């Protein structure tokens, strides 16, 4: 059982929680994740570690309310307990030796991209962050990114925040203007990462993506999180979540991600009914 | 008077067509009368051939004699001398290839139902003895156990009885290993496993769930920073293998571990569960072991009309327990033996639509001593299905090896350990599937017990 020490609503569908988790905070590195269950009999879901405080013994998670479990989690408050909280899982993002990096985040993916940008910044690298959202009210972590970036480009689909357009437009413009990067690190929706990789491949820039497929155990025991990378089957929870973006089979990953769409809706509707029952 | 019936007393069970729609236990257990009657079939042979077939050398004729004499608690005491999980092993041991295969009564007729009697005695004890064991006096030494499967539980129990302060570290959110995430409720009710674990807690064993060794803590940290004088690795063989054939990453293709974990550990079989699971119309399970039978019978219970076991050798070589094969058949599982998958085909939505296989025939015996399946050139068998479950084996998870300097493993990732469980690192012991590769509950339990003895000697001689 882990206690929620702080809760912050970042936008209508995204929340931040600071959780008491001493052992995990002692080891966590950017790029790693935890798995949690909200309550007894709950589903296990992976969430990336958005920040950690080794001294304070806390881990920060940021999540979007998308299904039954994140919905239940969003109803918990400061002082409440999360039933199970395990980690840090997966391999940390490899940042050593990088001098100049473009960090490209999309939507809640920015919550995962932020600790990576922060670590790069702290290690003295030049960081250009490109963050994209659908519209103004969905923007998260803008100030945080600004504090750790040498350049920050904010993009939105509808032009209500920053420039109108896609993160790929912004990345392309930077590269065309003569910026050179040791590596591009991109985290966001699969479709966005796919197109970032397509672009960087044209320019021959090494690109790392962070994959977040469906998971259960997160220890390599079920294979539910498998992906094809360079023609080989990899388990995202133990071999990743970071992979060479130019080798990932995104189309397969997108298809697999939709495996439970029909079933999840069922679980979601079920949870909503429960909430209604409680409200009565 | 000895009972000279050639047949075992039948096990009362749920009707096949009722049970293949629910997840309640299939076998209902002997009544005391049935048990006493069956126990009287034992001839109490002087040389006890059955004992030589038992991996942990239970004094079988002795406990059966107690049953025949109506002294069920004494029978339990005899079992307890050699096994710490009788209620589990009575249900899941492959008795037909162990103790019962050596029974003299089996030469002409059926052997004595040793497994059913073991189960009866353990269930009788559990139902009638409500007191949990008492915590022994502490001896001031600390031991860490990694993994809470049968190997880890047995090791922890033995050490705790000697007064050690034992902490079991388990990666998942509940203790029990394969007994809770793999073997389904209808074969091994989870309440039985829970009772075993409550017993350990009463002995003072600490169970630290949600702790992945190699991630949350390393073995080195356990020993140098947390004060554990010895470590037992019972981390099992949980890494699923795939066939590497085209179509394996289509939607609707599962490893048996994923399918069973969703159903058992995550309770997807219950209507109120929030864990999604595909409810297949037609499922093909690839493999012929206990795991394959469990997956097949779960698929049937989720409502699948057609469930196929696709196995590349013949029925004779099926590695599953005889009872599981029999139960599966009764429940309507269709066996497609001498059939080997070549490719999985998907529909326009990326879901599985059929499994393409080759027909096989048996050739010369291979390294395992079984006749090697050979493809019949040009043959094709198509199985229409919307779900394929790969159940072709597992290997030890590389996580511990990759985070523990100096821990020797062999080619398949199994930890190298001697017959007492001693590994290449001083004070680090290992046993169960992590050492042998996927094997059996009884062997894992036996390995855990042996290692506990060696750990005790190691610490006491320091
Ligand atoms: C579906 C299925 C059906 C089976 N049916 C039978 C049967 O009928 N009869 C029979 O005899 N055998 C059967 N078996 C085999 C039997 O269950 C195993 O041989 C036995 O459980 C092995 O015990 P173990 O303690 O070595 O490992 P496990 O039971 O696998 O337990 C290992 C535990 O360690 C944990 N772990 C792993 N890595 C770490 C880590 N790094 N840190 C912390 N914890 C970790 C795992 O989460 C797990 O809980 C079956 C297996 C399966 C999968
Ligand atoms: S989540 Fe189960 S193997 Fe990765």
mmCIF file of N, CA, C and O and ligand atoms in Angstrom, chain A residues 214-225 235 237, ligand 2:
data_model
loop_
_atom_site.group_PDB
_atom_site.id
_atom_site.type_symbol
_atom_site.label_atom_id
_atom_site.label_comp_id
_atom_site.label_asym_id
_atom_site.label_seq_id
_atom_site.Cartn_x
_atom_site.Cartn_y
_atom_site.Cartn_z
ATOM 1 N N UNK A 214 0.177 -2.739 -24.051
ATOM 2 C CA UNK A 214 -0.585 -3.358 -22.961
ATOM 3 C C UNK A 214 0.371 -4.235 -22.146
ATOM 4 O O UNK A 214 1.160 -4.979 -22.709
ATOM 5 N N UNK A 215 0.307 -4.130 -20.837
ATOM 6 C CA UNK A 215 1.172 -4.963 -19.985
ATOM 7 C C UNK A 215 0.349 -5.600 -18.882
ATOM 8 O O UNK A 215 -0.725 -5.102 -18.546
ATOM 9 N N UNK A 216 0.869 -6.683 -18.305
ATOM 10 C CA UNK A 216 0.247 -7.223 -17.094
ATOM 11 C C UNK A 216 1.269 -7.212 -15.962
ATOM 12 O O UNK A 216 1.211 -6.400 -15.062
ATOM 13 N N UNK A 217 2.235 -8.134 -16.044
ATOM 14 C CA UNK A 217 3.167 -8.284 -14.927
ATOM 15 C C UNK A 217 4.287 -7.264 -14.973
ATOM 16 O O UNK A 217 4.744 -6.804 -13.936
ATOM 17 N N UNK A 218 4.786 -6.940 -16.162
ATOM 18 C CA UNK A 218 5.901 -6.006 -16.268
ATOM 19 C C UNK A 218 7.243 -6.614 -15.901
ATOM 20 O O UNK A 218 8.221 -5.909 -15.708
ATOM 21 N N UNK A 219 7.308 -7.951 -15.801
ATOM 22 C CA UNK A 219 8.573 -8.606 -15.441
ATOM 23 C C UNK A 219 9.032 -9.604 -16.497
ATOM 24 O O UNK A 219 9.944 -10.376 -16.274
ATOM 25 N N UNK A 220 8.355 -9.640 -17.634
ATOM 26 C CA UNK A 220 8.757 -10.563 -18.694
ATOM 27 C C UNK A 220 8.085 -11.918 -18.600
ATOM 28 O O UNK A 220 8.562 -12.890 -19.170
ATOM 29 N N UNK A 221 6.978 -12.007 -17.905
ATOM 30 C CA UNK A 221 6.370 -13.300 -17.644
ATOM 31 C C UNK A 221 5.214 -13.642 -18.588
ATOM 32 O O UNK A 221 4.872 -14.814 -18.743
ATOM 33 N N UNK A 222 4.592 -12.630 -19.221
ATOM 34 C CA UNK A 222 3.388 -12.952 -20.006
ATOM 35 C C UNK A 222 3.567 -12.765 -21.509
ATOM 36 O O UNK A 222 2.880 -13.408 -22.295
ATOM 37 N N UNK A 223 4.454 -11.891 -21.925
ATOM 38 C CA UNK A 223 4.632 -11.672 -23.355
ATOM 39 C C UNK A 223 3.528 -10.835 -23.984
ATOM 40 O O UNK A 223 3.510 -10.642 -25.194
ATOM 41 N N UNK A 224 2.618 -10.330 -23.189
ATOM 42 C CA UNK A 224 1.528 -9.517 -23.728
ATOM 43 C C UNK A 224 2.041 -8.204 -24.304
ATOM 44 O O UNK A 224 1.414 -7.602 -25.169
ATOM 45 N N UNK A 225 3.202 -7.774 -23.830
ATOM 46 C CA UNK A 225 3.749 -6.477 -24.229
ATOM 47 C C UNK A 225 4.673 -6.597 -25.430
ATOM 48 O O UNK A 225 5.440 -5.693 -25.695
ATOM 49 N N UNK A 235 10.146 -7.935 -25.623
ATOM 50 C CA UNK A 235 9.164 -7.643 -24.581
ATOM 51 C C UNK A 235 9.430 -6.222 -24.091
ATOM 52 O O UNK A 235 10.490 -5.939 -23.527
ATOM 53 N N UNK A 237 8.436 -4.565 -21.587
ATOM 54 C CA UNK A 237 8.615 -4.333 -20.151
ATOM 55 C C UNK A 237 10.024 -4.642 -19.658
ATOM 56 O O UNK A 237 10.455 -4.065 -18.674
HETATM 57 S S1 LIG C 2 4.100 -7.198 -19.361
HETATM 58 FE FE1 LIG C 2 4.149 -9.322 -19.243
HETATM 59 S S2 LIG C 2 5.942 -9.759 -20.293
HETATM 60 FE FE2 LIG C 2 5.885 -7.643 -20.409
#
